Short mmCIF file of C-alpha atoms and ligand atoms in Angstrom, two decimals:
data_model
loop_
_atom_site.label_atom_id
_atom_site.label_comp_id
_atom_site.label_asym_id
_atom_site.label_seq_id
_atom_site.Cartn_x
_atom_site.Cartn_y
_atom_site.Cartn_z
CA UNK A 293 82.54 -130.84 48.52
CA UNK A 294 80.55 -127.76 49.63
CA UNK A 295 80.64 -124.79 47.27
CA UNK A 296 83.31 -122.33 48.32
CA UNK A 297 85.30 -124.73 50.49
CA UNK A 298 87.66 -125.99 47.85
CA UNK A 299 91.27 -126.71 48.59
CA UNK A 300 94.15 -125.70 46.35
CA UNK A 301 95.99 -128.79 45.26
CA UNK A 302 98.82 -126.89 43.60
CA UNK A 303 100.79 -125.28 46.38
CA UNK A 304 101.66 -121.63 45.99
CA UNK A 305 100.13 -121.25 42.53
CA UNK A 306 97.74 -118.49 41.69
CA UNK A 307 95.82 -117.82 38.52
CA UNK A 308 95.40 -114.13 37.79
CA UNK A 309 92.84 -113.42 35.07
CA UNK A 310 93.22 -110.03 33.37
CA UNK A 311 96.50 -108.27 32.60
CA UNK A 312 95.22 -104.77 33.30
CA UNK A 313 96.07 -102.49 36.18
CA UNK A 314 94.77 -104.62 39.04
CA UNK A 315 95.85 -107.97 37.58
CA UNK A 316 99.43 -106.83 36.88
CA UNK A 317 99.86 -105.37 40.37
CA UNK A 318 98.48 -108.55 41.96
CA UNK A 319 100.69 -110.76 39.79
CA UNK A 320 103.87 -108.85 40.65
CA UNK A 321 103.09 -108.74 44.38
CA UNK A 322 102.52 -112.49 44.45
CA UNK A 323 105.48 -113.39 42.25
CA UNK A 324 107.77 -111.23 44.40
CA UNK A 325 106.64 -113.27 47.41
CA UNK A 326 107.53 -116.58 45.81
CA UNK A 327 104.18 -117.61 44.34
CA UNK A 328 104.03 -119.03 40.83
CA UNK A 329 101.58 -116.97 38.83
CA UNK A 330 99.73 -117.81 35.66
CA UNK A 331 98.51 -114.54 34.15
CA UNK A 332 95.81 -114.86 31.49
CA UNK A 333 95.24 -111.85 29.26
CA UNK A 334 92.86 -112.14 26.33
CA UNK A 335 94.37 -109.39 24.18
CA UNK A 336 95.31 -109.66 21.32
CA UNK A 337 93.30 -112.88 20.80
CA UNK A 338 90.22 -110.91 21.72
CA UNK A 339 90.06 -107.24 22.52
CA UNK A 340 87.72 -104.83 24.33
CA UNK A 341 85.93 -101.77 22.89
CA UNK A 342 88.39 -99.46 24.70
CA UNK A 343 91.84 -101.08 24.58
CA UNK A 344 94.05 -100.30 21.59
CA UNK A 345 97.13 -102.46 22.06
CA UNK A 346 98.20 -105.88 23.25
CA UNK A 347 100.31 -104.46 26.07
CA UNK A 348 99.68 -105.26 29.70
CA UNK A 349 98.63 -102.44 32.01
CA UNK A 350 97.21 -100.34 29.19
CA UNK A 351 95.43 -97.15 30.27
CA UNK A 352 92.22 -96.89 28.31
CA UNK A 353 91.68 -93.17 28.58
CA UNK A 354 93.35 -90.24 30.35
CA UNK A 355 97.08 -90.35 31.04
CA UNK A 356 96.98 -89.27 34.65
CA UNK A 357 97.03 -91.10 37.94
CA UNK A 358 95.81 -87.85 39.56
CA UNK A 359 97.47 -85.74 42.20
CA UNK A 360 100.55 -86.59 44.24
CA UNK A 361 100.03 -83.70 46.64
CA UNK A 362 99.98 -85.16 50.13
CA UNK A 363 96.96 -83.05 51.20
CA UNK A 364 94.70 -84.58 48.52
CA UNK A 365 92.89 -87.90 48.77
CA UNK A 366 94.70 -89.31 45.71
CA UNK A 367 98.03 -88.12 47.10
CA UNK A 368 97.25 -89.77 50.43
CA UNK A 369 96.35 -93.02 48.66
CA UNK A 370 99.67 -92.95 46.82
CA UNK A 371 101.55 -92.42 50.10
CA UNK A 372 99.82 -95.53 51.47
CA UNK A 373 100.61 -97.51 48.33
CA UNK A 374 104.26 -96.45 48.51
CA UNK A 375 104.38 -97.74 52.04
CA UNK A 376 103.02 -101.09 50.82
CA UNK A 377 105.59 -101.31 48.02
CA UNK A 378 103.16 -100.82 45.13
CA UNK A 379 104.89 -101.95 41.93
CA UNK A 380 102.76 -100.16 39.32
CA UNK A 381 103.01 -96.85 41.13
CA UNK A 382 106.76 -97.01 40.94
CA UNK A 383 106.61 -97.95 37.23
CA UNK A 384 104.24 -95.01 36.67
CA UNK A 385 106.83 -92.64 38.11
CA UNK A 386 109.37 -94.00 35.62
CA UNK A 387 106.96 -93.10 32.80
CA UNK A 388 106.25 -89.63 34.16
CA UNK A 389 105.65 -86.61 31.92
CA UNK A 390 105.22 -83.01 33.15
CA UNK A 391 101.81 -82.60 34.79
CA UNK A 392 102.22 -80.28 37.76
CA UNK A 393 101.08 -81.98 40.94
CA UNK A 394 99.45 -84.76 38.94
CA UNK A 395 101.26 -87.99 38.22
CA UNK A 396 100.84 -87.71 34.44
CA UNK A 397 102.49 -90.44 32.43
CA UNK A 398 103.33 -91.46 28.89
CA UNK A 399 100.80 -94.27 28.42
CA UNK A 400 102.90 -96.22 25.97
CA UNK A 401 106.07 -96.02 28.01
CA UNK A 402 104.11 -97.11 31.07
CA UNK A 403 102.42 -100.13 29.49
CA UNK A 404 105.70 -101.14 27.82
CA UNK A 405 107.39 -101.04 31.24
CA UNK A 406 104.59 -103.07 32.84
CA UNK A 407 104.69 -105.65 30.03
CA UNK A 408 108.45 -105.98 30.19
CA UNK A 409 108.48 -106.26 34.01
CA UNK A 410 105.81 -108.95 34.00
CA UNK A 411 107.15 -110.93 31.05
CA UNK A 412 110.68 -111.00 32.43
CA UNK A 413 109.63 -112.09 35.91
CA UNK A 414 110.76 -115.69 36.41
CA UNK A 415 107.72 -116.57 38.54
CA UNK A 416 105.08 -115.30 36.08
CA UNK A 417 103.85 -117.15 33.01
CA UNK A 418 101.80 -114.98 30.66
CA UNK A 419 99.14 -116.73 28.58
CA UNK A 420 97.42 -114.79 25.84
CA UNK A 421 94.04 -116.47 26.15
CA UNK A 422 90.45 -115.57 26.83
CA UNK A 423 89.25 -117.28 29.98
CA UNK A 424 85.63 -118.21 29.46
CA UNK A 425 84.92 -120.35 32.50
CA UNK A 426 85.91 -119.78 36.12
CA UNK A 427 87.61 -122.97 37.26
CA UNK A 428 87.15 -123.86 40.88
CA UNK A 429 89.86 -125.45 42.94
CA UNK A 430 92.79 -123.14 42.29
CA UNK A 431 93.42 -119.80 43.94
CA UNK A 432 92.25 -117.25 41.40
CA UNK A 433 92.20 -113.49 41.24
CA UNK A 434 89.67 -112.19 38.76
CA UNK A 435 90.74 -108.76 37.51
CA UNK A 436 89.11 -108.50 34.11
CA UNK A 437 87.85 -104.98 34.59
CA UNK A 438 84.85 -103.01 33.38
CA UNK A 439 85.02 -104.62 29.92
CA UNK A 440 85.20 -108.28 30.94
CA UNK A 441 84.42 -110.54 27.99
CA UNK A 442 80.79 -111.75 27.74
CA UNK A 443 81.56 -115.46 28.20
CA UNK A 444 83.45 -114.89 31.42
CA UNK A 445 80.76 -112.50 32.64
CA UNK A 446 78.24 -115.29 32.26
CA UNK A 447 80.43 -117.66 34.21
CA UNK A 448 80.94 -115.14 37.02
CA UNK A 449 77.22 -114.55 37.28
CA UNK A 450 76.76 -118.15 38.42
CA UNK A 451 78.77 -117.41 41.56
CA UNK A 452 76.80 -114.34 42.56
CA UNK A 453 73.69 -113.94 44.64
CA UNK A 454 70.53 -112.19 43.36
CA UNK A 455 71.60 -110.78 40.00
CA UNK A 456 74.80 -109.62 41.62
CA UNK A 457 76.30 -107.95 38.54
CA UNK A 458 75.79 -104.40 37.34
CA UNK A 459 76.50 -103.51 33.71
CA UNK A 460 76.49 -99.72 33.76
CA UNK A 461 77.49 -97.14 36.23
CA UNK A 462 75.26 -94.13 36.45
CA UNK A 463 77.18 -91.98 38.85
CA UNK A 464 75.55 -88.89 40.26
CA UNK A 465 77.85 -86.35 41.95
CA UNK A 466 78.55 -86.64 45.67
CA UNK A 467 78.79 -83.63 47.94
CA UNK A 468 80.74 -83.17 51.17
CA UNK A 469 77.99 -82.49 53.67
CA UNK A 470 79.97 -79.86 55.54
CA UNK A 471 80.13 -77.78 52.34
CA UNK A 472 76.32 -77.63 51.98
CA UNK A 473 74.61 -74.44 53.20
CA UNK A 474 72.42 -75.77 56.01
CA UNK A 475 70.57 -72.43 56.24
CA UNK A 476 69.09 -73.04 52.80
CA UNK A 477 68.56 -76.80 52.52
CA UNK A 478 65.98 -78.55 54.65
CA UNK A 479 65.77 -82.09 55.94
CA UNK A 480 62.64 -84.06 54.95
CA UNK A 481 61.32 -87.12 53.14
CA UNK A 482 58.49 -86.82 50.62
CA UNK A 483 55.06 -86.61 52.29
CA UNK A 484 56.83 -86.85 55.64
CA UNK A 485 57.15 -90.60 55.15
CA UNK A 486 59.79 -92.43 57.19
CA UNK A 487 62.68 -90.56 58.76
CA UNK A 488 63.60 -87.14 57.37
CA UNK A 489 66.40 -88.79 55.42
CA UNK A 490 66.97 -86.32 52.60
CA UNK A 491 68.59 -82.94 52.42
CA UNK A 492 66.46 -80.90 50.01
CA UNK A 493 67.75 -77.97 47.97
CA UNK A 494 64.71 -75.83 47.07
CA UNK A 495 64.57 -73.84 43.81
CA UNK A 496 62.10 -71.10 42.93
CA UNK A 497 60.96 -70.59 39.32
CA UNK A 498 63.76 -68.17 38.42
CA UNK A 499 66.42 -70.36 39.96
CA UNK A 500 65.06 -73.37 38.12
CA UNK A 501 65.03 -71.57 34.77
CA UNK A 502 68.59 -70.33 35.29
CA UNK A 503 69.70 -73.85 36.23
CA UNK A 504 68.08 -75.40 33.14
CA UNK A 505 69.69 -72.76 30.88
CA UNK A 506 73.12 -73.44 32.37
CA UNK A 507 72.64 -77.19 32.09
CA UNK A 508 71.60 -77.06 28.45
CA UNK A 509 74.51 -74.86 27.44
CA UNK A 510 77.17 -76.73 29.45
CA UNK A 511 79.85 -78.72 27.69
CA UNK A 512 79.23 -82.46 27.42
CA UNK A 513 81.72 -85.26 26.96
CA UNK A 514 81.63 -87.11 23.68
CA UNK A 515 79.63 -90.28 24.24
CA UNK A 516 80.95 -93.57 22.85
CA UNK A 517 78.42 -95.83 21.17
CA UNK A 518 78.99 -98.61 23.70
CA UNK A 519 78.09 -96.20 26.50
CA UNK A 520 74.85 -94.99 24.91
CA UNK A 521 73.12 -98.28 25.70
CA UNK A 522 73.15 -97.20 29.35
CA UNK A 523 70.30 -94.77 28.58
CA UNK A 524 68.04 -97.73 27.98
CA UNK A 525 68.81 -99.10 31.42
CA UNK A 526 66.94 -96.25 33.07
CA UNK A 527 70.16 -94.28 33.50
CA UNK A 528 69.19 -91.14 31.62
CA UNK A 529 71.60 -88.22 32.11
CA UNK A 530 69.90 -85.09 33.44
CA UNK A 531 71.04 -82.96 30.49
CA UNK A 532 69.28 -85.38 28.12
CA UNK A 533 66.13 -85.25 30.26
CA UNK A 534 66.30 -81.43 30.22
CA UNK A 535 66.70 -81.35 26.44
CA UNK A 536 63.31 -83.06 26.08
CA UNK A 537 61.42 -80.09 27.49
CA UNK A 538 62.06 -77.35 30.02
CA UNK A 539 59.63 -78.85 32.52
CA UNK A 540 60.86 -82.41 32.25
CA UNK A 541 63.32 -82.21 35.16
CA UNK A 542 60.56 -80.77 37.36
CA UNK A 543 58.51 -83.87 36.63
CA UNK A 544 61.53 -86.13 36.95
CA UNK A 545 64.46 -86.08 39.37
CA UNK A 546 63.70 -82.49 40.50
CA UNK A 547 60.02 -83.00 41.27
CA UNK A 548 58.98 -81.11 44.39
CA UNK A 549 55.87 -83.15 45.27
CA UNK A 550 55.40 -84.04 48.92
CA UNK A 551 57.91 -81.46 50.12
CA UNK A 552 57.42 -78.15 51.87
CA UNK A 553 60.17 -75.62 52.43
CA UNK A 554 60.01 -74.61 56.13
CA UNK A 555 61.43 -71.18 55.25
CA UNK A 556 58.47 -70.29 52.99
CA UNK A 557 55.84 -72.76 54.18
CA UNK A 558 55.23 -73.65 50.51
CA UNK A 559 56.13 -76.37 48.06
CA UNK A 560 59.24 -75.24 46.11
CA UNK A 561 59.09 -74.96 42.31
CA UNK A 562 61.67 -77.71 42.05
CA UNK A 563 63.92 -79.63 44.42
CA UNK A 564 67.27 -81.38 44.28
CA UNK A 565 67.44 -84.14 46.86
CA UNK A 566 70.64 -85.28 48.53
CA UNK A 567 70.81 -88.74 50.09
CA UNK A 568 73.34 -90.01 52.62
CA UNK A 569 76.05 -92.18 51.06
CA UNK A 570 78.40 -93.04 53.88
CA UNK A 571 77.72 -94.61 57.24
CA UNK A 572 79.04 -91.53 59.04
CA UNK A 573 76.96 -89.10 56.99
CA UNK A 574 79.98 -87.21 55.66
CA UNK A 575 79.03 -87.64 52.00
CA UNK A 576 75.67 -87.12 50.27
CA UNK A 577 74.74 -88.07 46.68
CA UNK A 578 72.57 -85.96 44.35
CA UNK A 579 69.59 -88.22 43.73
CA UNK A 580 68.92 -89.01 40.05
CA UNK A 581 71.63 -86.59 38.88
CA UNK A 582 73.70 -88.90 36.68
CA UNK A 583 75.31 -86.77 34.00
CA UNK A 584 77.79 -86.70 31.17
CA UNK A 585 78.72 -83.05 31.43
CA UNK A 586 82.44 -82.31 31.49
CA UNK A 587 83.78 -82.31 35.05
CA UNK A 588 84.54 -78.56 35.11
CA UNK A 589 81.08 -77.76 33.80
CA UNK A 590 79.40 -79.97 36.41
CA UNK A 591 80.82 -78.13 39.39
CA UNK A 592 79.93 -74.77 37.80
CA UNK A 593 76.34 -75.73 36.96
CA UNK A 594 75.59 -77.58 40.21
CA UNK A 595 76.83 -74.65 42.31
CA UNK A 596 73.86 -72.69 40.91
CA UNK A 597 71.58 -74.90 43.01
CA UNK A 598 70.54 -73.12 46.20
CA UNK A 599 72.48 -74.56 49.13
CA UNK A 600 75.31 -75.80 46.91
CA UNK A 601 77.02 -72.49 46.08
CA UNK A 602 80.10 -73.51 48.08
CA UNK A 603 79.74 -77.27 47.54
CA UNK A 604 82.75 -79.54 47.31
CA UNK A 605 82.20 -82.48 44.98
CA UNK A 606 84.67 -85.28 45.78
CA UNK A 607 83.02 -87.39 43.07
CA UNK A 608 81.47 -86.00 39.92
CA UNK A 609 78.91 -87.67 37.72
CA UNK A 610 79.49 -90.04 34.83
CA UNK A 611 77.78 -92.70 32.83
CA UNK A 612 79.73 -95.60 31.41
CA UNK A 613 79.45 -99.11 30.36
CA UNK A 614 80.97 -100.89 33.31
CA UNK A 615 80.86 -104.24 34.95
CA UNK A 616 81.01 -104.55 38.69
CA UNK A 617 79.62 -106.83 41.33
CA UNK A 618 77.12 -106.01 44.01
CA UNK A 619 79.95 -106.02 46.53
CA UNK A 620 77.92 -105.55 49.73
CA UNK A 621 76.10 -108.79 49.01
CA UNK A 622 78.84 -110.82 47.36
CA UNK A 623 82.26 -109.81 48.58
CA UNK A 624 84.03 -110.59 51.84
CA UNK A 625 86.27 -108.08 53.55
CA UNK A 626 89.34 -109.93 52.19
CA UNK A 627 88.01 -109.45 48.59
CA UNK A 628 87.17 -113.12 48.11
CA UNK A 629 83.67 -114.10 47.03
CA UNK A 630 81.21 -115.14 49.70
CA UNK A 631 80.21 -118.08 47.48
CA UNK A 632 83.76 -119.19 46.65
CA UNK A 633 86.56 -118.47 49.06
CA UNK A 634 89.19 -119.43 46.44
CA UNK A 635 88.10 -116.66 44.09
CA UNK A 636 89.21 -113.09 44.80
CA UNK A 637 88.15 -110.02 42.87
CA UNK A 638 90.38 -107.05 42.11
CA UNK A 639 90.12 -103.84 40.11
CA UNK A 640 87.11 -102.02 38.82
CA UNK A 641 85.02 -105.20 38.99
CA UNK A 642 84.95 -104.85 42.80
CA UNK A 643 83.05 -101.56 42.41
CA UNK A 644 85.98 -99.24 42.88
CA UNK A 645 86.53 -96.49 40.32
CA UNK A 646 89.78 -95.21 38.87
CA UNK A 647 93.22 -96.31 37.77
CA UNK A 648 95.01 -96.00 41.11
CA UNK A 649 92.08 -97.47 43.03
CA UNK A 650 92.17 -100.49 40.69
CA UNK A 651 95.90 -100.92 41.24
CA UNK A 652 95.35 -100.62 45.00
CA UNK A 653 92.70 -103.31 45.07
CA UNK A 654 95.02 -105.62 43.11
CA UNK A 655 97.64 -105.11 45.77
CA UNK A 656 95.18 -105.83 48.58
CA UNK A 657 93.84 -108.95 46.83
CA UNK A 658 97.41 -110.26 46.55
CA UNK A 659 98.09 -109.64 50.26
CA UNK A 660 94.86 -111.39 51.07
CA UNK A 661 95.88 -114.45 49.02
CA UNK A 662 99.24 -114.51 50.81
CA UNK A 663 97.53 -114.49 54.20
CA UNK A 664 95.16 -117.26 53.21
CA UNK A 665 98.06 -119.36 52.00
CA UNK A 666 99.86 -118.83 55.28
CA UNK A 667 96.72 -119.77 57.22
CA UNK A 668 96.46 -116.28 58.72
CA UNK A 669 93.33 -114.18 58.96
CA UNK A 670 93.49 -111.13 56.70
CA UNK A 671 92.21 -107.98 58.32
CA UNK A 672 91.76 -105.23 55.75
CA UNK A 673 93.34 -101.80 56.30
CA UNK A 674 91.57 -99.65 58.91
CA UNK A 675 88.76 -97.35 57.80
CA UNK A 676 90.78 -94.27 58.77
CA UNK A 677 93.19 -95.01 55.88
CA UNK A 678 92.25 -94.05 52.31
CA UNK A 679 92.57 -97.65 51.22
CA UNK A 680 90.55 -98.99 54.15
CA UNK A 681 87.86 -96.33 53.67
CA UNK A 682 87.45 -97.30 50.02
CA UNK A 683 87.26 -101.04 50.73
CA UNK A 684 84.84 -100.46 53.57
CA UNK A 685 82.62 -98.30 51.34
CA UNK A 686 82.49 -101.02 48.69
CA UNK A 687 80.95 -103.42 51.17
CA UNK A 688 78.70 -100.93 52.93
CA UNK A 689 75.40 -102.74 53.39
CA UNK A 690 73.46 -99.47 53.44
CA UNK A 691 74.03 -99.19 49.69
CA UNK A 692 71.12 -100.95 48.05
CA UNK A 693 72.37 -100.00 44.58
CA UNK A 694 76.11 -99.34 44.94
CA UNK A 695 77.84 -97.19 42.35
CA UNK A 696 81.58 -97.20 41.66
CA UNK A 697 83.62 -95.02 43.99
CA UNK A 698 86.99 -93.32 43.88
CA UNK A 699 88.96 -92.39 47.01
CA UNK A 700 87.93 -89.12 48.64
CA UNK A 701 87.92 -87.52 52.07
CA UNK A 702 84.15 -88.00 52.36
CA UNK A 703 84.69 -91.76 52.81
CA UNK A 704 86.76 -91.31 55.96
CA UNK A 705 85.20 -91.47 59.42
CA UNK A 706 84.88 -87.98 60.94
CA UNK A 707 87.75 -86.60 63.00
CA UNK A 708 87.30 -86.38 66.77
CA UNK A 709 88.21 -82.69 66.76
CA UNK A 710 87.98 -81.43 63.19
CA UNK A 711 89.88 -78.16 62.59
CA UNK A 712 87.66 -75.41 61.14
CA UNK A 713 90.16 -74.56 58.43
CA UNK A 714 89.64 -76.77 55.34
CA UNK A 715 93.31 -77.28 54.60
CA UNK A 716 94.10 -78.12 58.21
CA UNK A 717 91.19 -80.55 58.24
CA UNK A 718 92.57 -82.36 55.21
CA UNK A 719 96.00 -82.46 56.80
CA UNK A 720 94.48 -83.93 59.96
CA UNK A 721 92.78 -86.65 57.89
CA UNK A 722 96.02 -87.42 56.10
CA UNK A 723 98.07 -87.54 59.31
CA UNK A 724 95.58 -89.88 60.95
CA UNK A 725 95.53 -92.08 57.84
CA UNK A 726 99.34 -92.23 57.85
CA UNK A 727 99.46 -93.28 61.51
CA UNK A 728 96.82 -95.95 61.07
CA UNK A 729 98.47 -97.28 57.93
CA UNK A 730 101.83 -97.54 59.71
CA UNK A 731 100.17 -99.60 62.47
CA UNK A 732 98.44 -101.84 59.95
CA UNK A 733 101.62 -102.47 57.97
CA UNK A 734 103.18 -103.84 61.20
CA UNK A 735 100.33 -106.35 61.54
CA UNK A 736 100.63 -107.74 58.02
CA UNK A 737 104.37 -108.43 58.03
C1 FAD B 975 86.19 -96.35 28.51
C2 FAD B 975 86.76 -96.20 29.92
C3 FAD B 975 87.52 -95.08 30.24
C4 FAD B 975 88.06 -94.95 31.54
N1 FAD B 975 88.81 -93.86 31.81
C5 FAD B 975 89.39 -93.73 33.01
C6 FAD B 975 90.24 -92.60 33.29
O1 FAD B 975 90.47 -91.76 32.44
N2 FAD B 975 90.81 -92.50 34.52
C7 FAD B 975 90.59 -93.43 35.48
O2 FAD B 975 91.14 -93.29 36.58
N3 FAD B 975 89.79 -94.51 35.26
C8 FAD B 975 89.19 -94.67 34.04
N4 FAD B 975 88.37 -95.75 33.78
C9 FAD B 975 88.03 -96.68 34.88
C10 FAD B 975 89.10 -97.69 35.33
O3 FAD B 975 90.02 -97.02 36.14
C11 FAD B 975 89.85 -98.40 34.25
O4 FAD B 975 88.93 -99.12 33.50
C12 FAD B 975 90.94 -99.35 34.81
O5 FAD B 975 91.72 -99.76 33.74
C13 FAD B 975 90.38 -100.55 35.54
O6 FAD B 975 91.42 -101.41 35.89
P1 FAD B 975 91.18 -102.99 35.91
O7 FAD B 975 92.49 -103.62 36.19
O8 FAD B 975 90.05 -103.31 36.78
O9 FAD B 975 90.73 -103.35 34.41
P2 FAD B 975 91.53 -103.23 33.04
O10 FAD B 975 92.67 -102.30 33.18
O11 FAD B 975 90.52 -102.97 31.98
O12 FAD B 975 92.13 -104.68 32.85
C14 FAD B 975 91.32 -105.80 32.60
C15 FAD B 975 92.04 -106.71 31.65
O13 FAD B 975 91.35 -107.95 31.58
C16 FAD B 975 91.33 -108.39 30.22
N5 FAD B 975 90.21 -109.32 30.07
C17 FAD B 975 88.88 -109.05 30.01
N6 FAD B 975 88.17 -110.19 29.91
C18 FAD B 975 89.07 -111.22 29.88
C19 FAD B 975 88.95 -112.62 29.78
N7 FAD B 975 87.77 -113.22 29.68
N8 FAD B 975 90.09 -113.38 29.80
C20 FAD B 975 91.29 -112.79 29.92
N9 FAD B 975 91.47 -111.45 29.99
C21 FAD B 975 90.37 -110.67 29.99
C22 FAD B 975 91.22 -107.10 29.42
O14 FAD B 975 91.70 -107.28 28.12
C23 FAD B 975 92.10 -106.15 30.24
O15 FAD B 975 93.43 -106.16 29.80
C24 FAD B 975 87.82 -95.94 32.52
C25 FAD B 975 87.05 -97.06 32.17
C26 FAD B 975 86.53 -97.20 30.90
C27 FAD B 975 85.72 -98.42 30.56
#
């Protein structure tokens, strides 16, 4: 039988591997639709470096699912998930603690609710077992997250093309292009080679010195031992590079060679390059600027860079141990693997970033399984929705080295007539997303 064309002999049964955020959402969605679900979770038999309990749906770090304000990208995502009947979002609201506009939750109450909801569901069997081999022949959703166990990682690798797994994320901040001062930055590639693909922020000597001072004195997050190994993968944070000598950034990611500032006719002292990240050119990434500074400190320090004084950063930098597939080369639009149509991925392993994004991808993977079972083609949500924009970004072929992504307005296709006012622009994005989501929901009934 050709690889990837396997039939499911057990009707309506799905194996969900991983009882985290994505796996629990997928399991509940499927079980509610009459599927019989086997959910394999390795804790407590084996644990990960970040989890602390044996509960399902454990949050490994912060206790917030981010904003619920409708004019934010995370709020818009939640509105879409509500429309789709997201189970974990509604459990999160039951575990809510005061957090202003943010959906902050009591982690323990939340994971206890998830565990109880899953374990009491008549269509879900929970098996506390480490899955070490991906079986073929049954519909499977793999949702084992950024800390997938090594044995299963090895098994997954066999299904992927060209070293299709990444083990660390080295996220450099992304900037909304319409917040960059176009009077200061200039478009060019080094030595004029190829198209003028980069936006270059030029720094003179004083500006460079001030930037290095701010960088070295900025607050850093505490780095876990299992994250430090990322440095050896060529993912050195800029503050570590800077600490090795004041000139080191100028000979590293901020080197100005091959570039001339048209305003001065000279090579700048140092340069920060921005490279296009989305098909529509709405979002640009800061090249080589992976960092472990605290989020607040990042925005403050990076706004010292000429051209970025008013920059909006929908994604800030981070460096983590992570496991995610090279989605553009391995994942289909319905979240199944190109090499095995019976195997779907969900959660952080797809290359999305964040709690709610992981939940969302679990929901989509479940809907995709349902469609396949019914013999219907699954068309993912449109790109104008937050969910569709995220899924489309994951598979964007222009990303030669994709890095995990959270939802943000920069992923959405531009508006036909964008209002000048920032708030109105966001509202216009959200309204369009709502309309498109409503249309899509009709098609998947
Ligand atoms: C240290 C760390 C901190 C993070 N902090 C945040 C944060 O503050 N906010 C945020 O939005 N995102 C954060 N993330 C990113 C991400 O949102 C979370 O990791 C999120 O939990 C991912 O959801 P998931 O369902 O993909 O994986 P998980 O929630 O990790 O679930 C995967 C599950 O699979 C199980 N599993 C693994 N291997 C096997 C196996 N072989 N067999 C059976 N079960 C297995 C694991 O035990 C786990 O329960 C963080 C990630 C890490 C690693």
